[in-house]
Coordinates of C-alpha atoms and ligand atoms in Angstrom, one line a residue:
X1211 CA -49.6 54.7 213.1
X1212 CA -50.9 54.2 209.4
X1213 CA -53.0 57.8 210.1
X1214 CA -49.9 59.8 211.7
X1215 CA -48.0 58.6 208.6
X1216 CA -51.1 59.2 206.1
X1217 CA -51.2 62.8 207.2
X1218 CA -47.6 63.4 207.3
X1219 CA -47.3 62.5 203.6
X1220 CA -50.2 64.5 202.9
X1221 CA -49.0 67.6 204.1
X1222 CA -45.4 67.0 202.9
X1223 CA -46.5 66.6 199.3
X1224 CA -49.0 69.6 200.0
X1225 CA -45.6 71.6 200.7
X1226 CA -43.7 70.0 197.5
X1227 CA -46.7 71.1 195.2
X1228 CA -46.7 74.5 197.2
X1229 CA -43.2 75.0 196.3
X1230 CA -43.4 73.8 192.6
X1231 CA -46.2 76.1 192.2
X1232 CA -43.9 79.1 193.7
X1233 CA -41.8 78.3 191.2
X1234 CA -43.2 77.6 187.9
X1235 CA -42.9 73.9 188.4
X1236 CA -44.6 70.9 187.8
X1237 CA -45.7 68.5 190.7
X1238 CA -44.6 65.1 188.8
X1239 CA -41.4 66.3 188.3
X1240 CA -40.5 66.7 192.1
X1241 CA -40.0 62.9 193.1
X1242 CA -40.2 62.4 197.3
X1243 CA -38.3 60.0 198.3
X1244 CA -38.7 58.3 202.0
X1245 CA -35.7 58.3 204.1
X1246 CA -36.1 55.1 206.4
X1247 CA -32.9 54.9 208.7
X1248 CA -35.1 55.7 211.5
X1249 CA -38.1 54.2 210.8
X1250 CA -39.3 50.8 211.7
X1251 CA -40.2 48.2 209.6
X1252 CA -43.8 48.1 210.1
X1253 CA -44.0 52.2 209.4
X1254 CA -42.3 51.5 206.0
X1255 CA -44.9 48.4 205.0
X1256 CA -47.5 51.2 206.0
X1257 CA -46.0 53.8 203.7
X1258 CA -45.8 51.6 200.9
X1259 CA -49.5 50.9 201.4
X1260 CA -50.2 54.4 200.9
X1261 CA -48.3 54.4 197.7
X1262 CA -44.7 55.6 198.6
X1263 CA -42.3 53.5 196.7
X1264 CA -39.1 55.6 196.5
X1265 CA -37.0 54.5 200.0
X1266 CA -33.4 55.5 200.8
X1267 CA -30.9 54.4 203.3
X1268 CA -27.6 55.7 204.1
X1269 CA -26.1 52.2 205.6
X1270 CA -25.8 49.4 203.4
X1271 CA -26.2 46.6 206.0
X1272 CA -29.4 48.1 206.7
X1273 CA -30.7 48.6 203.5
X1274 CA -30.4 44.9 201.8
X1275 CA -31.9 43.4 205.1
X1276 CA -34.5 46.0 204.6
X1277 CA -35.1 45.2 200.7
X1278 CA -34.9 41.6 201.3
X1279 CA -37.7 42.2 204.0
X1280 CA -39.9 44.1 202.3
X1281 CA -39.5 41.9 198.7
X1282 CA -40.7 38.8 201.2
X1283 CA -43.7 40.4 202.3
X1284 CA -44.8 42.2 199.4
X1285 CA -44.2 38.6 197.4
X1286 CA -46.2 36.8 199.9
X1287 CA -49.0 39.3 199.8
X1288 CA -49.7 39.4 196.2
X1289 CA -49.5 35.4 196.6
X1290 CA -52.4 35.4 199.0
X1291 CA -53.9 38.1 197.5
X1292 CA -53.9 37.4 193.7
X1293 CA -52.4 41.2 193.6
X1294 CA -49.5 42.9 192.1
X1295 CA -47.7 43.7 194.6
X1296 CA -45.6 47.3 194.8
X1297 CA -42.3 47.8 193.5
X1298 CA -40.6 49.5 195.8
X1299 CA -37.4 51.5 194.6
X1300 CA -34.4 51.6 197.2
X1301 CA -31.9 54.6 197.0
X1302 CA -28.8 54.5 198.8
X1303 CA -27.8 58.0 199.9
X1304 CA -25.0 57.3 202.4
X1305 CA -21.0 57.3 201.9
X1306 CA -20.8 54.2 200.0
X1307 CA -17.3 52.1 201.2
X1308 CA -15.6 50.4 198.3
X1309 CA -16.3 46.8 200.3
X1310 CA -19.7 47.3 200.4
X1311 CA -20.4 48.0 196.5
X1312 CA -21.2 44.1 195.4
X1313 CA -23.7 44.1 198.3
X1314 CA -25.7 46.8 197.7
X1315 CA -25.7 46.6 193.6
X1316 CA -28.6 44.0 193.2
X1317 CA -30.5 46.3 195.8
X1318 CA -29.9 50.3 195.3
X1319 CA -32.4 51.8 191.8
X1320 CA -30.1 54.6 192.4
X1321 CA -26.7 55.0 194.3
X1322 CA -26.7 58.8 195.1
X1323 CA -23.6 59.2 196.9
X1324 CA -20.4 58.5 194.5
X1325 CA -17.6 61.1 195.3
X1326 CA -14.5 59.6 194.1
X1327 CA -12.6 58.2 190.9
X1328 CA -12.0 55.2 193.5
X1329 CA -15.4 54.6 194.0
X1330 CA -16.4 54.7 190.4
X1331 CA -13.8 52.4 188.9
X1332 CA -15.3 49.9 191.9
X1333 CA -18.8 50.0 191.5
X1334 CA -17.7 49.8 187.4
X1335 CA -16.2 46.9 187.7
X1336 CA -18.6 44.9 190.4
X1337 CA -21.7 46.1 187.8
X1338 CA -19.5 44.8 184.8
X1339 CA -19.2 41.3 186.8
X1340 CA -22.7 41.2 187.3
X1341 CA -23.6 41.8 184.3
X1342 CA -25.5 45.3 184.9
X1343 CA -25.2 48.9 184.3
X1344 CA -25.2 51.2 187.5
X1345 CA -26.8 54.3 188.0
X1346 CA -25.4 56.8 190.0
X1347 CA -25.5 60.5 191.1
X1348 CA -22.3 62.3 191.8
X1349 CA -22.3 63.6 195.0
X1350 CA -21.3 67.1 195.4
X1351 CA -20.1 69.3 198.3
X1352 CA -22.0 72.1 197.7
X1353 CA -22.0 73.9 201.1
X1354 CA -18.9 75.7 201.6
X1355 CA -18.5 74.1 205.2
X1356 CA -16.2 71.3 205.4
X1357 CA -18.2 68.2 205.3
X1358 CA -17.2 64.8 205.3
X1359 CA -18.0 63.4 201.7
X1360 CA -19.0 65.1 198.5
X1361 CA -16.2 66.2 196.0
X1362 CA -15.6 69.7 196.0
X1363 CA -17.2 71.7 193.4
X1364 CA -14.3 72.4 191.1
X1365 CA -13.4 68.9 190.8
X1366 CA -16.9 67.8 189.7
X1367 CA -16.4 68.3 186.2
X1368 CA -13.2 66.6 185.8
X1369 CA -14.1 63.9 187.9
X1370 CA -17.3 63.6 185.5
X1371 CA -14.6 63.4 182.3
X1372 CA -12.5 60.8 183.4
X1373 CA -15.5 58.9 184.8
X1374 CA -17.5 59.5 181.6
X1375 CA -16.1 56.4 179.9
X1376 CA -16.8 53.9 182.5
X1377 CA -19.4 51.6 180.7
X1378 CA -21.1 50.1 183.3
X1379 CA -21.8 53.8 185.2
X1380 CA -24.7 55.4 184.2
X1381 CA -24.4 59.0 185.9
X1382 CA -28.3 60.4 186.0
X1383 CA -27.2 63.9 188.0
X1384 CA -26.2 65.2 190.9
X1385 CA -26.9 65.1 194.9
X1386 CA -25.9 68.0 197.7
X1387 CA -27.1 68.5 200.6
X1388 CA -27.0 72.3 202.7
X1389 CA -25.5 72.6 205.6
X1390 CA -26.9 71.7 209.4
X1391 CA -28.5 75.9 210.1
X1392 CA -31.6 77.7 210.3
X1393 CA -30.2 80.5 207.8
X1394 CA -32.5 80.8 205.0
X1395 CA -29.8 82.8 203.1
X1396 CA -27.0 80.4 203.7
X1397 CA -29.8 77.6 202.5
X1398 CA -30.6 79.1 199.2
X1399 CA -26.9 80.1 198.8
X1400 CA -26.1 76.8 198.7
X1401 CA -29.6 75.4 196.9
X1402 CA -28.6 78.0 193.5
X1403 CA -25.0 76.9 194.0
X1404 CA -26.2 73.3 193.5
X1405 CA -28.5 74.3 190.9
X1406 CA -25.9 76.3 188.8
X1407 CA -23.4 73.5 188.7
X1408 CA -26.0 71.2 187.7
X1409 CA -27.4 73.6 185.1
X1410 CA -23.4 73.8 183.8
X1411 CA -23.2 69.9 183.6
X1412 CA -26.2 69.8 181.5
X1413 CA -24.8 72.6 178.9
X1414 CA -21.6 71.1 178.7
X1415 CA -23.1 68.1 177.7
X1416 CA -20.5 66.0 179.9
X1417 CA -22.9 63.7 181.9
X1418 CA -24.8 62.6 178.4
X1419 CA -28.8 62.9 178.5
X1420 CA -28.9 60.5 181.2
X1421 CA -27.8 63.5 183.3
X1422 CA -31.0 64.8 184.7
X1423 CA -31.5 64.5 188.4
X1424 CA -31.0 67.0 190.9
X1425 CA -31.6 65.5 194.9
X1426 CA -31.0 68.0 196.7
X1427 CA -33.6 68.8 200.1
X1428 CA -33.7 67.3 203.2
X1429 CA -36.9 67.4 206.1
X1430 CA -35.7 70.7 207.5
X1431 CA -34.8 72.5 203.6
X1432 CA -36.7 70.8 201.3
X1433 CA -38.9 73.3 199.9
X1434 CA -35.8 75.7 199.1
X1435 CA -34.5 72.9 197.3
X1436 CA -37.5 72.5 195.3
X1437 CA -37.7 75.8 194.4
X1438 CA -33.8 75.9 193.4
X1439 CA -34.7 73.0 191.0
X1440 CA -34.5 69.4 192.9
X1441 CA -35.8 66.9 191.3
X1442 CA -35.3 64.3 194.2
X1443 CA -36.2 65.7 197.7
X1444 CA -34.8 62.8 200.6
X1445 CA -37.6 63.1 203.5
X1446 CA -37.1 61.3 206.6
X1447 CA -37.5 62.8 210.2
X1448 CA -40.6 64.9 208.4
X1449 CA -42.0 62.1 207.2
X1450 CA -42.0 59.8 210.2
X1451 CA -43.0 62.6 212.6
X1452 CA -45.0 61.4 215.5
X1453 CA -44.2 57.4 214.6
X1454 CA -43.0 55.0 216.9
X1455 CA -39.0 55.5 215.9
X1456 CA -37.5 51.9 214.8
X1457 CA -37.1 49.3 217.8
X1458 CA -36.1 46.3 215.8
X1459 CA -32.3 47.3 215.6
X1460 CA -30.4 49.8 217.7
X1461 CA -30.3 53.4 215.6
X1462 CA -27.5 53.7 213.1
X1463 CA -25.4 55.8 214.4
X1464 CA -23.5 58.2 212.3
X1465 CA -20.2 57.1 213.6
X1466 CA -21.2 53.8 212.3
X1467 CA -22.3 54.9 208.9
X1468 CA -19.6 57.2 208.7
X1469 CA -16.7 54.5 209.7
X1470 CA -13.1 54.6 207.9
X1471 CA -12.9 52.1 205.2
Ligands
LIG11 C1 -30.9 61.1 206.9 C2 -30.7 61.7 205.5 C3 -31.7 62.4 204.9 C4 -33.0 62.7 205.5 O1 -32.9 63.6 206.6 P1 -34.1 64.2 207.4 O2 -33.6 65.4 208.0 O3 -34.4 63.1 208.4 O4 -35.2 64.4 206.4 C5 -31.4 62.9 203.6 N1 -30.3 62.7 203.0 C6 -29.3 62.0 203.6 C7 -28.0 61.8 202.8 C8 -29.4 61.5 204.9 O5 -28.4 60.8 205.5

């Protein structure tokens, strides 16, 4: 398994420094970051042994046992081993319900998926009580299909000003995602919409210099994205190509990830 996985994430950063070098870009500042919703847990000890330590989940049940897993092992590794262990960064990139916020605080480096005023006066005020500041991206529906979650693109500036002054936010960017198609047109369209909204963020100044992530690119897109300026690519199915899928818990499905608050 530790091979298969190995070689995937060889060739997938081959592709990332492919595209950077297409574009004038610089490999360090193209993060990967490992989608693990399908993966299981043993594949995800393996890829942090080979040095990945950027993990996203979309579900937040899933993530914090996840991070609570992984801290255990790692902890009791270094223990036995005399070692620093890995610190592995979790990024939660799945419509975030206003319930779950306190749970998955102490867990997520990054939230990438706030999309409402709602949202952001929530996870303001559950980082406020515990006595942390929250960084976030602002999710963005850059595809002009209707999809579920993702502010429209028109509304992501206001929403940025009246979220602005939330002190315990720390907006670092932006995350879209294209939609579901083969089209290479239709993928770029939406890639240099992404990347021109961003761009107009930055020159307005509105997100502060903390503003300066782009994750956008997904297994089947992400060297468009790369070349349209991500600086976050979220790899999963790529990645764990040829793995044993997870069999500890039944798959998330995305009725279950997606469910009503
Ligand atoms: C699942 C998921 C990904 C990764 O998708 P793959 O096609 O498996 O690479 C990226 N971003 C989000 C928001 C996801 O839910």
């Amino acid at each position: 398994m530790k091979d298969q996985l190995s070689s995937n994430l060889t060739s997938i950063k081959g592709r990332i420094s492919d595209a950077c070098a297409r574009s004038g870009r610089r490999d360090e500042d193209v993060k990967l970051i490992a989608v693990t919703k399908s993966a299981s847990m043993e594949a995800i000890r393996h890829l942090v042994e080979l040095g990945v330590e950027e993990l996203a989940e979309n579900q937040v049940q899933q993530m914090t046992k996840r991070a609570g897993m992984l801290q255990e092992s790692l902890s009791r590794f270094s223990t036995r081993t005399g070692e620093n262990s890995a610190k592995p960064r979790w990024h939660m990139i799945g419509h975030l319900q206003r319930n779950k916020v306190q749970a998955v605080l102490p867990w997520a480096a990054l939230i990438h998926s706030l999309d409402s005023l709602r949202l952001a006066e929530e996870i303001d005020a559950q980082a406020a009580k515990q006595g942390v500041v929250a960084p976030v991206l602002l999710q963005v529906n850059i595809s002009k299909e209707m999809q579920k979650f993702g502010i429209a693109v028109a509304a992501a500036l206001p929403l940025l000003e009246q979220i602005a002054s939330l002190p315990n936010l720390e907006i670092q960017g932006m995350m879209g995602m294209a939609p579901f198609t083969n089209d290479e047109d239709v993928i770029r369209r939406t890639f240099s919409r992404g990347k021109e909204l961003f761009d107009e963020i930055r020159s307005e100044k509105i997100g502060g210099p903390a503003f300066r992530e782009l994750s956008m690119g997904m297994s089947n897109d992400f060297e468009f994205a790369v070349e349209f300026g991500a600086t976050m690519v979220r790899v999963g199915s790529a990645l764990f190509e040829g793995v044993e899928p997870n069999g500890e818990t039944s798959p998330i499905t995305d009725a279950t990830a997606m469910a009503p608050e």
